[in-house]
Amino acid sequence: MSVSHDVVIVGAGGAGLRAAIAVAETDPRLSVALVSKVYPMRSHTVSAEGGAAGAIAADDSLDEHAYDTISGGDWLCDQDAVEAFVAEAPRELLRLEHWGCPWSREPDGHVAVRAFGGMKKKRTWFAADKTGFHLLHTLFQTSLKYPSITRYDEWYATRLIVDDGRVCGVVALELMSGLIETITGRSVVIATGGGGRVFPFTTNAAIKTGDGMALAYRAGAPLKDMEFVQYHPTGLPFTGILITEAARAEGGWLLNKDGYRYLQDYDLGRPAPGPVLRSMELGPRDRLSQAFVHEAAKGRTIGSPYGPVVHLDLRHLGEKVIDAKLPMVRELCRDYERIDPVHELVPVRPVVHYMMGGVHTDLDGATALAGLYAAGETACVSINGANRLGSNSLPECLVFGARAGQAAARHAAEARPPSAAVEAQGDDERRRLDEDLVRRGDSPDRISALRRQMQEILEDVAGIYRDGDSLTKATDKLRELRERAATAAIDDTSRRFNTERIAGLELAGMLELAECIVHSALRREESRGAHQRTDFPRRDDRKFLAHSLAHREPDGSPRISRLPVTITRWPPGERVYGR
Ligand SMILES: Cc1cc2nc3c(=O)[nH]c(=O)nc-3n(C[C@H](O)[C@H](O)[C@H](O)COP(=O)(O)OP(=O)(O)OC[C@H]3O[C@@H](n4cnc5c(N)ncnc54)[C@H](O)[C@@H]3O)c2cc1C
């Protein structure tokens, strides 16, 4: 059984929906399949809080946005990609306004912008602190206008179909029925989001298991810069729920156990009256998370049942500002911590938040495989380098989602239709999945136990600080887990809404990503951005001003190669925030 479209898009978050609209606008005759393992509005984009960056203020410029992004990324960004990004971001955000996104405004009616970490000017557009919800809703509603888009909601893509070196569809499983279909297309766009669930403590929704990265990697597309995993400095202990950077942008402070604003000791500036954008609590995320580890080592954090924490103090902002600008922060603190930030200190600790790495693409989302495109968090166009600046990701989904959609549409208009061999691949995959479901009953291994072991290994060896010895040991352990996961028991052999089966497929992909993270981290013998090696504490531009590419070997393990960074106008320099 198979259905056929012109363009298949996997993922219906910010990037996938933007790509679908771009295809429909580029050529209304092209039929689009929009495949998503959850209903589109449940994609992780919905939970974005703080905002989306795009230079519009009178005192701002595209070059300043570019420079902040490049220095924030510790010079690992491709500068041609950043230049395209900063130029197109304001246009995309304005387009969203025209489609109905309710951006927060100044009293005079102008779109309001707020400060954000590592951004030296105010340039983050926001819709209170529910930006992702409004952005995703706007895209979703807009996508409904186009009859050429057919949605496959709650369909899980298990494999890419590659015919004679060209990607021309996916095999997908309908969760409700267990039906397995081949969905063919002349181009495929992967927009499946990040994979923070490889780690145990993360802001990422349970669906963020990096599936699309694994699909592309298995099909032969390399993954880029996987060692760069971002910790956000302010997650709620236990749940990992994010307290947005907007809380600090509006004036929140981070305090240690003595009530002291400890960030002034870390070369991030000193407390000053008025809004000082370049310092302290508004430093970049990598530096703030590293500072937390040092405070903990000095015994200056606060003990909690879920490990050490520091305090986020919003009390001085007052109830009016908190309710107007940070209503969701108040809601989350009340519901999940029984704390009211208007009157009480909020316990926070660093939490895995974002993957800078992903499927290697060019500026149009094209991957190494003909017909395959990627956009959003699953892709690595290289605008985030070694450390993403907060609020650059939503506009990245828009800018590069649109570009990937346009490029996929152009490719689909010219490429020849998939050959008959595609059917056989679909049948193979169907057989594999069906056999897999019935033969797995007798293994002593459980999916949840293996997942927990993987997560613990990654937290131990690939957290905020890393070293060569522990990374080396982890490579063997992860390989063993990958092999065991292939046969781990699945007790539920039913077809309808078999979540255990899906968890098994997700785990297999996550283990491949985990190996890519650890191998890439091991090979990068320097410290840069979010990758800090205690055995190589300095940045080494001579050897490592280069991307890591992870290629899948026939035995399933990664091989790492290097790719030069594109420098256009900003030669590598020092990252300065304190002065
Ligand atoms: C709590 C939180 C707050 C954030 N706040 C901000 C912010 O304020 N500003 C900012 O710029 N960034 C923020 N980010 C980051 C940003 O929201 C994400 O990077 C971005 O939204 C990712 O969008 P996406 O379209 O790439 O993926 P997602 O929105 O994660 O969507 C992925 C899609 O892929 C589908 N999918 C995945 N696997 C499969 C499969 N196997 N088969 C079929 N479908 C599949 C899913 O169903 C989903 O539709 C935040 C992130 C988090 C977690």
XYZ file of C-alpha atoms and ligand atoms in Angstrom:
632
model
C 0.000 0.000 0.000
C 1.296 3.431 -0.706
C 0.105 6.986 -1.112
C 1.861 9.475 -3.288
C 2.483 13.222 -2.980
C 4.997 15.633 -4.475
C 6.626 16.795 -1.243
C 6.625 14.885 2.050
C 7.288 16.929 5.189
C 7.990 15.046 8.398
C 7.195 17.250 11.415
C 4.489 19.848 11.931
C 6.118 22.187 14.455
C 7.327 25.692 13.592
C 9.744 24.537 10.887
C 7.496 21.884 9.310
C 4.424 24.108 9.099
C 6.463 26.999 7.704
C 7.966 24.647 5.105
C 4.513 23.330 4.132
C 3.200 26.872 3.620
C 6.290 27.722 1.559
C 5.713 24.742 -0.751
C 2.031 25.660 -1.153
C 2.925 29.274 -1.932
C 5.763 28.385 -4.308
C 3.647 26.061 -6.413
C -0.007 25.395 -5.517
C -0.044 22.414 -7.885
C 2.351 20.431 -5.693
C 0.626 18.162 -3.229
C 2.160 18.130 0.244
C 2.013 15.375 2.857
C 2.498 16.778 6.363
C 3.339 13.855 8.639
C 3.464 14.328 12.414
C 3.645 11.903 15.308
C 1.472 14.279 17.349
C -1.322 16.688 16.457
C 0.528 19.765 15.085
C -0.385 22.063 17.977
C 1.252 19.628 20.400
C 4.674 20.012 18.757
C 7.350 21.328 21.103
C 7.328 24.758 19.462
C 4.113 25.381 21.400
C 6.039 25.532 24.660
C 8.480 28.263 23.602
C 8.058 31.115 25.993
C 10.496 33.991 25.682
C 10.433 35.169 22.074
C 11.939 35.367 18.611
C 14.871 37.587 17.625
C 14.846 39.955 14.645
C 16.537 43.376 14.523
C 13.934 46.154 14.199
C 14.712 48.716 16.923
C 16.025 52.100 15.760
C 19.336 51.613 17.612
C 19.861 48.068 16.259
C 21.279 46.658 13.024
C 21.552 43.369 11.143
C 25.319 43.381 11.640
C 24.944 43.639 15.402
C 22.516 40.704 15.441
C 24.982 38.764 13.281
C 27.936 39.607 15.515
C 26.129 38.666 18.751
C 25.103 35.353 17.173
C 28.603 34.573 15.900
C 30.460 35.528 19.081
C 27.750 33.803 21.170
C 28.373 30.687 19.046
C 32.117 30.934 19.838
C 32.928 31.408 16.137
C 31.642 28.018 15.049
C 28.699 29.527 13.117
C 28.835 29.610 9.318
C 28.763 33.343 8.760
C 27.045 33.226 5.364
C 24.167 31.360 7.025
C 24.041 33.888 9.874
C 23.965 36.813 7.427
C 21.040 35.285 5.549
C 19.322 34.499 8.843
C 19.509 37.972 10.414
C 18.367 39.616 7.167
C 15.337 37.368 6.737
C 14.293 37.012 10.414
C 12.548 40.433 10.733
C 10.750 39.851 7.417
C 9.502 36.467 8.601
C 8.349 37.868 11.951
C 6.467 40.630 10.172
C 4.901 38.096 7.829
C 3.673 36.245 10.904
C 2.128 39.493 12.146
C 0.225 39.731 8.859
C -0.952 36.162 9.308
C -2.352 37.134 12.716
C 0.346 36.572 15.356
C -0.494 38.834 18.330
C 2.965 40.272 19.091
C 3.119 42.268 22.330
C 3.298 46.001 21.602
C 4.590 49.282 22.990
C 1.977 51.816 24.138
C 2.442 53.696 20.831
C 1.548 50.576 18.829
C 5.034 49.537 17.712
C 5.990 45.882 18.107
C 7.725 45.547 21.474
C 11.163 43.931 21.763
C 12.819 42.632 24.912
C 16.390 41.892 25.936
C 17.693 38.303 25.769
C 20.845 36.486 26.865
C 23.951 37.281 24.839
C 22.064 39.845 22.713
C 23.535 43.285 23.284
C 20.470 45.108 21.948
C 16.773 44.612 22.587
C 15.590 42.609 19.593
C 13.429 39.746 20.848
C 9.813 39.937 19.673
C 7.385 38.273 22.061
C 3.745 37.506 22.721
C 3.771 37.821 26.537
C 5.652 34.672 27.608
C 3.609 32.373 25.373
C 5.387 33.169 22.118
C 5.601 29.582 20.870
C 1.897 28.991 21.361
C 0.919 32.072 19.357
C 3.536 31.474 16.674
C 2.542 27.841 16.174
C -1.159 28.670 16.206
C -0.644 31.337 13.555
C 1.258 28.910 11.328
C -1.231 26.107 11.877
C -4.240 28.302 11.070
C -2.478 29.665 7.987
C -1.638 26.153 6.763
C -5.367 25.308 6.814
C -5.905 27.773 3.961
C -4.066 25.566 1.476
C -5.980 22.659 -0.056
C -2.733 21.172 -1.370
C -1.605 20.229 2.162
C -2.795 16.804 3.398
C -2.137 16.121 7.064
C -1.133 12.774 8.504
C -1.638 13.542 12.201
C -0.369 10.909 14.638
C 1.659 9.063 12.018
C 5.170 8.019 13.023
C 7.868 7.972 10.313
C 10.145 4.948 10.720
C 12.378 5.079 7.674
C 13.393 7.177 4.692
C 13.106 5.592 1.278
C 16.230 6.025 -0.823
C 16.019 5.039 -4.472
C 19.229 5.141 -6.476
C 20.764 7.765 -4.171
C 17.622 9.924 -4.144
C 15.306 10.265 -1.158
C 11.757 9.818 -2.341
C 9.491 9.185 0.601
C 9.038 7.723 4.051
C 7.498 4.674 5.616
C 5.117 5.719 8.387
C 2.994 3.982 10.974
C -0.472 5.266 11.846
C -0.603 5.227 15.625
C -4.350 4.755 15.890
C -4.546 1.661 13.704
C -1.028 0.284 13.420
C -1.323 0.589 9.644
C 2.067 0.926 7.918
C 2.084 2.969 4.689
C 4.676 4.121 2.206
C 4.238 7.847 1.583
C 6.186 8.785 -1.524
C 7.277 12.200 -2.759
C 9.912 13.656 -5.037
C 11.384 15.619 -2.122
C 11.315 15.040 1.626
C 11.769 17.710 4.303
C 12.731 16.566 7.798
C 11.493 19.009 10.462
C 11.313 16.714 13.459
C 12.825 18.965 16.143
C 15.536 18.238 18.683
C 16.464 15.275 20.836
C 16.950 16.543 24.392
C 15.370 13.333 25.711
C 18.696 11.607 25.210
C 19.463 13.235 28.597
C 17.568 12.554 31.850
C 16.906 16.157 32.919
C 15.591 18.355 30.152
C 13.090 21.064 29.265
C 12.242 19.059 26.155
C 8.845 17.436 25.750
C 8.712 13.628 25.852
C 8.297 13.580 22.059
C 11.715 15.197 21.494
C 13.630 12.046 20.723
C 15.616 13.185 17.697
C 13.853 10.781 15.308
C 14.520 12.785 12.166
C 18.243 13.061 12.844
C 18.359 9.269 13.194
C 16.311 8.772 9.991
C 18.646 10.983 7.967
C 21.804 9.525 9.536
C 20.736 5.965 8.793
C 19.949 6.900 5.212
C 23.490 8.241 4.778
C 23.293 11.971 5.588
C 25.971 13.072 8.086
C 25.117 14.794 11.389
C 27.018 17.970 12.211
C 28.346 19.361 15.534
C 26.507 16.856 17.695
C 28.819 17.454 20.678
C 27.227 20.850 21.287
C 24.330 20.387 23.705
C 22.901 23.466 25.361
C 22.114 23.662 29.063
C 19.664 26.406 29.965
C 20.612 27.908 33.332
C 17.100 28.065 34.795
C 15.021 24.879 34.901
C 12.720 23.949 37.792
C 14.263 21.102 39.814
C 12.676 17.656 39.360
C 10.401 18.440 36.384
C 12.990 20.312 34.300
C 10.285 22.779 33.282
C 11.845 25.870 31.779
C 11.733 29.261 33.440
C 12.277 31.474 30.432
C 15.245 33.774 30.001
C 12.627 36.517 29.695
C 12.431 36.361 33.515
C 16.006 37.643 33.647
C 15.468 39.933 30.669
C 12.716 41.666 32.629
C 15.184 42.161 35.492
C 15.316 38.877 37.470
C 18.455 38.050 39.493
C 20.296 34.808 40.177
C 21.331 34.426 43.832
C 23.503 31.842 45.603
C 22.888 30.502 49.086
C 24.109 33.762 50.651
C 21.639 35.819 48.609
C 24.587 37.128 46.538
C 24.390 37.810 42.768
C 27.272 35.436 42.104
C 27.490 36.038 38.356
C 29.455 39.227 39.044
C 32.397 36.931 39.925
C 32.457 35.298 36.464
C 33.561 38.003 34.068
C 29.993 38.727 33.028
C 29.842 42.321 34.281
C 28.822 43.875 37.574
C 25.460 44.924 38.981
C 24.470 48.369 37.738
C 21.342 50.454 38.017
C 19.022 50.474 35.035
C 18.902 48.031 32.154
C 22.438 46.815 31.414
C 22.053 44.418 28.534
C 25.491 43.032 28.188
C 26.083 41.658 31.625
C 25.395 39.381 34.509
C 22.116 37.496 34.329
C 21.900 38.252 30.614
C 25.138 36.553 29.736
C 25.011 33.631 27.268
C 23.627 30.292 28.427
C 26.859 28.306 28.255
C 28.685 30.752 30.549
C 25.821 30.913 33.053
C 25.519 27.124 33.261
C 29.278 26.794 33.739
C 29.174 29.432 36.505
C 26.568 27.309 38.310
C 28.934 24.314 38.347
C 31.669 26.480 39.878
C 29.315 27.856 42.546
C 28.310 24.287 43.417
C 31.992 23.274 43.669
C 32.578 26.182 46.088
C 29.666 25.002 48.243
C 27.665 28.142 47.554
C 24.535 26.529 46.058
C 21.486 25.395 48.003
C 20.785 21.692 48.615
C 17.462 20.295 47.390
C 16.021 16.784 47.082
C 16.869 17.033 43.359
C 20.448 18.206 43.647
C 21.957 21.661 44.136
C 19.977 24.752 43.072
C 20.351 28.528 43.069
C 17.562 31.065 43.439
C 15.895 33.165 40.795
C 14.631 36.354 42.434
C 11.777 38.153 40.683
C 10.217 39.738 43.762
C 11.535 43.234 43.065
C 9.754 43.280 39.659
C 6.391 43.463 41.389
C 3.097 41.755 40.680
C 2.064 44.101 37.860
C 5.146 43.454 35.700
C 5.117 39.729 36.429
C 1.442 39.416 35.464
C 1.832 41.513 32.322
C 5.142 40.162 31.000
C 5.657 36.802 32.714
C 2.219 35.331 33.413
C 3.271 31.815 32.454
C 6.308 31.923 34.750
C 3.958 32.684 37.654
C 1.586 29.939 36.535
C 4.352 27.321 36.210
C 5.903 28.195 39.578
C 2.539 27.997 41.307
C 1.433 24.763 39.649
C 4.693 22.831 39.779
C 6.553 24.240 42.808
C 3.751 25.716 44.936
C 5.700 28.970 44.897
C 4.498 32.461 44.033
C 7.407 34.360 42.433
C 5.788 37.662 43.398
C 6.640 36.883 47.010
C 9.091 33.965 46.997
C 12.448 32.874 45.574
C 12.306 30.285 42.766
C 14.765 27.334 42.962
C 16.451 26.668 39.583
C 19.306 24.611 38.116
C 20.814 24.108 34.645
C 18.843 21.784 32.412
C 19.414 20.282 28.945
C 17.511 22.485 26.531
C 18.640 22.450 22.917
C 20.880 20.671 20.431
C 23.035 22.946 18.344
C 23.923 19.976 16.140
C 21.762 18.132 13.657
C 21.468 17.066 10.045
C 24.143 18.854 8.005
C 22.476 21.182 5.477
C 23.332 24.095 3.228
C 21.536 27.460 3.330
C 18.535 26.009 1.515
C 18.155 23.078 3.859
C 19.622 20.659 1.292
C 21.436 17.675 2.825
C 24.115 15.421 1.368
C 21.350 13.201 -0.112
C 19.517 14.310 -3.259
C 15.874 15.114 -2.523
C 16.368 15.320 1.264
C 16.021 18.653 3.088
C 16.027 19.486 6.792
C 15.016 22.554 8.816
C 14.435 23.683 12.393
C 16.077 22.173 15.424
C 16.707 18.872 13.679
C 18.933 20.593 11.120
C 22.348 22.157 11.526
C 22.573 24.990 9.005
C 25.183 26.334 11.401
C 23.727 29.585 12.654
C 24.064 28.441 16.276
C 27.692 27.329 16.283
C 28.906 26.116 19.662
C 26.174 27.873 21.674
C 22.777 29.113 20.477
C 21.560 32.473 21.688
C 18.099 32.333 23.210
C 15.315 33.501 20.845
C 17.289 32.643 17.678
C 15.639 29.260 17.295
C 12.058 30.270 16.533
C 13.144 32.632 13.745
C 15.523 29.920 12.516
C 12.486 27.626 12.100
C 10.755 30.340 10.064
C 13.674 31.459 7.895
C 15.079 28.039 7.116
C 11.699 26.279 7.162
C 10.647 28.662 4.370
C 13.921 28.192 2.483
C 13.793 24.393 2.760
C 10.152 24.381 1.619
C 10.964 26.520 -1.412
C 13.993 24.407 -2.345
C 12.022 21.167 -1.890
C 9.261 22.548 -4.124
C 11.756 23.460 -6.856
C 13.357 20.033 -6.621
C 9.975 18.240 -6.713
C 8.935 20.157 -9.816
C 12.002 18.907 -11.687
C 12.797 15.465 -10.266
C 11.515 12.296 -11.860
C 8.882 10.322 -9.973
C 10.014 7.518 -7.648
C 10.607 4.165 -9.333
C 8.726 0.924 -8.675
C 11.582 -0.224 -6.370
C 10.106 2.040 -3.718
C 7.226 -0.362 -3.112
C 9.650 -3.182 -2.285
C 11.400 -1.001 0.307
C 8.053 -0.195 1.889
C 7.224 -3.919 2.035
C 10.608 -4.667 3.625
C 10.061 -2.110 6.322
C 6.523 -3.361 6.985
C 7.850 -6.895 7.364
C 10.660 -5.755 9.665
C 8.286 -3.828 11.917
C 5.734 -6.628 12.059
C 8.269 -9.361 12.787
C 9.882 -7.135 15.371
C 6.615 -6.775 17.227
C 6.029 -10.494 17.718
C 9.562 -11.776 18.313
C 10.577 -9.499 21.184
C 8.757 -11.115 24.118
C 11.543 -13.120 25.777
C 14.398 -10.624 26.312
C 15.268 -9.689 29.923
C 15.920 -6.096 28.756
C 13.253 -3.440 29.151
C 13.074 -0.333 26.949
C 12.586 2.003 29.897
C 15.583 0.554 31.767
C 17.881 0.860 28.745
C 16.672 4.409 28.143
C 17.452 5.323 31.737
C 20.943 3.851 31.440
C 21.602 5.796 28.244
C 20.412 9.029 29.867
C 22.569 8.498 32.945
C 25.654 7.822 30.825
C 25.120 10.998 28.832
C 24.587 13.132 31.916
C 27.729 11.668 33.491
C 30.076 12.070 30.538
C 28.568 14.645 28.166
C 27.164 17.239 30.592
C 28.377 20.794 31.182
C 31.992 19.562 31.652
C 33.554 16.551 29.902
C 36.860 14.694 29.814
C 38.505 12.227 27.461
C 38.706 9.240 29.842
C 35.027 9.135 30.695
C 33.972 9.827 27.107
C 36.136 6.927 25.929
C 34.568 4.542 28.463
C 31.077 5.668 27.435
C 31.596 4.729 23.780
C 31.713 0.999 24.593
C 28.781 1.167 26.988
C 26.583 2.953 24.461
C 27.445 0.519 21.730
C 26.451 -2.346 23.986
C 23.168 -0.606 24.853
C 22.461 -0.082 21.151
C 22.870 -3.796 20.531
C 20.679 -4.744 23.482
C 17.992 -2.230 22.505
C 17.568 -3.977 19.158
C 16.107 -7.002 20.953
C 14.658 -5.461 24.155
C 11.280 -6.893 25.097
C 8.067 -5.329 23.879
C 5.264 -6.833 25.950
C 2.438 -5.103 24.136
C 1.890 -6.811 20.783
C -1.322 -4.966 19.916
C -1.427 -2.601 16.972
C -3.617 0.261 18.137
C -1.827 3.078 19.961
C 1.062 0.808 20.863
C 3.185 3.353 22.716
C 5.694 0.726 23.852
C 6.456 -0.120 20.254
C 7.004 3.565 19.477
C 9.206 3.945 22.571
C 11.350 1.086 21.215
C 11.733 2.789 17.837
C 12.562 6.103 19.521
C 15.142 4.479 21.791
C 16.936 2.856 18.847
C 17.299 6.281 17.214
C 18.323 8.028 20.439
C 21.109 5.533 21.049
C 22.581 6.313 17.645
C 22.458 10.037 18.447
C 23.984 9.416 21.880
C 26.929 7.703 20.204
C 27.313 10.614 17.774
C 27.339 13.084 20.708
C 29.952 11.134 22.652
C 32.222 10.341 19.684
C 32.108 13.948 18.442
C 32.840 15.231 21.968
C 35.746 12.826 22.331
C 37.360 13.919 19.061
C 37.055 17.648 19.833
C 40.082 18.194 22.031
C 39.388 21.808 22.980
C 36.782 23.859 24.877
C 34.362 25.983 22.895
C 30.891 27.217 23.783
C 28.782 24.447 25.254
C 31.578 21.889 24.831
C 33.954 22.217 27.797
C 36.744 19.657 28.205
C 38.507 19.715 31.579
C 41.519 18.046 29.886
C 41.609 20.648 27.062
C 40.376 23.865 28.710
C 41.243 26.268 25.865
C 39.677 27.021 22.503
C 42.017 25.827 19.757
C 41.270 27.621 16.497
C 44.318 26.167 14.817
C 42.959 22.632 14.980
C 39.262 22.976 15.693
C 37.815 25.998 13.936
C 35.873 23.342 12.062
C 32.597 21.467 12.229
C 32.413 17.812 13.240
C 30.588 15.525 10.847
C 29.369 12.128 12.087
C 28.991 9.512 9.335
C 27.356 6.169 9.986
C 29.644 3.211 9.362
C 28.233 -0.148 8.159
C 28.458 -1.576 11.723
C 26.294 1.296 12.973
C 28.996 3.249 14.794
C 29.916 6.848 13.910
C 33.048 8.013 12.089
C 33.956 11.675 12.674
C 35.381 13.986 10.006
C 35.915 17.767 9.852
C 34.461 20.528 7.697
C 35.847 24.089 7.655
C 33.740 26.900 9.157
C 32.659 29.619 6.707
C 34.010 33.000 7.821
C 32.800 36.059 5.881
C 33.383 39.288 7.807
C 34.068 38.466 11.442
C 37.459 36.834 12.141
C 37.600 34.736 15.326
C 37.951 36.888 18.432
C 37.489 36.837 22.172
C 33.996 36.519 23.607
C 33.563 39.555 25.835
C 30.518 40.103 28.030
C 31.821 41.652 31.205
C 33.031 44.984 29.884
C 10.396 24.830 26.831
C 11.064 25.443 25.639
C 11.054 26.817 25.464
C 11.666 27.385 24.344
N 11.627 28.739 24.190
C 12.170 29.292 23.091
C 12.072 30.692 22.851
O 11.472 31.434 23.621
N 12.644 31.193 21.728
C 13.294 30.406 20.822
O 13.777 30.918 19.821
N 13.393 29.069 21.028
C 12.843 28.506 22.124
N 12.945 27.151 22.309
C 13.505 26.328 21.245
C 12.494 26.206 20.124
O 11.191 26.249 20.648
C 12.643 24.912 19.346
O 13.976 24.731 18.959
C 11.781 24.947 18.081
O 10.458 25.282 18.420
C 11.825 23.620 17.358
O 10.869 23.640 16.326
P 10.850 22.502 15.231
O 9.788 22.856 14.279
O 12.219 22.289 14.728
O 10.455 21.182 16.035
P 9.187 20.831 17.000
O 8.342 21.993 17.330
O 9.797 20.069 18.141
O 8.341 19.866 16.100
C 8.783 18.579 15.732
C 7.709 17.929 14.887
O 8.206 16.716 14.363
C 7.255 15.684 14.522
N 7.984 14.404 14.590
C 9.100 14.100 15.312
N 9.480 12.836 15.068
C 8.599 12.319 14.180
C 8.447 11.053 13.545
N 9.278 10.030 13.780
N 7.407 10.886 12.679
C 6.520 11.884 12.441
N 6.626 13.110 13.028
C 7.651 13.311 13.864
C 6.513 16.054 15.795
O 5.242 15.452 15.812
C 6.441 17.583 15.649
O 5.333 17.940 14.860
C 12.322 26.563 23.409
C 12.331 25.192 23.586
C 11.733 24.639 24.694
C 11.822 23.148 24.879
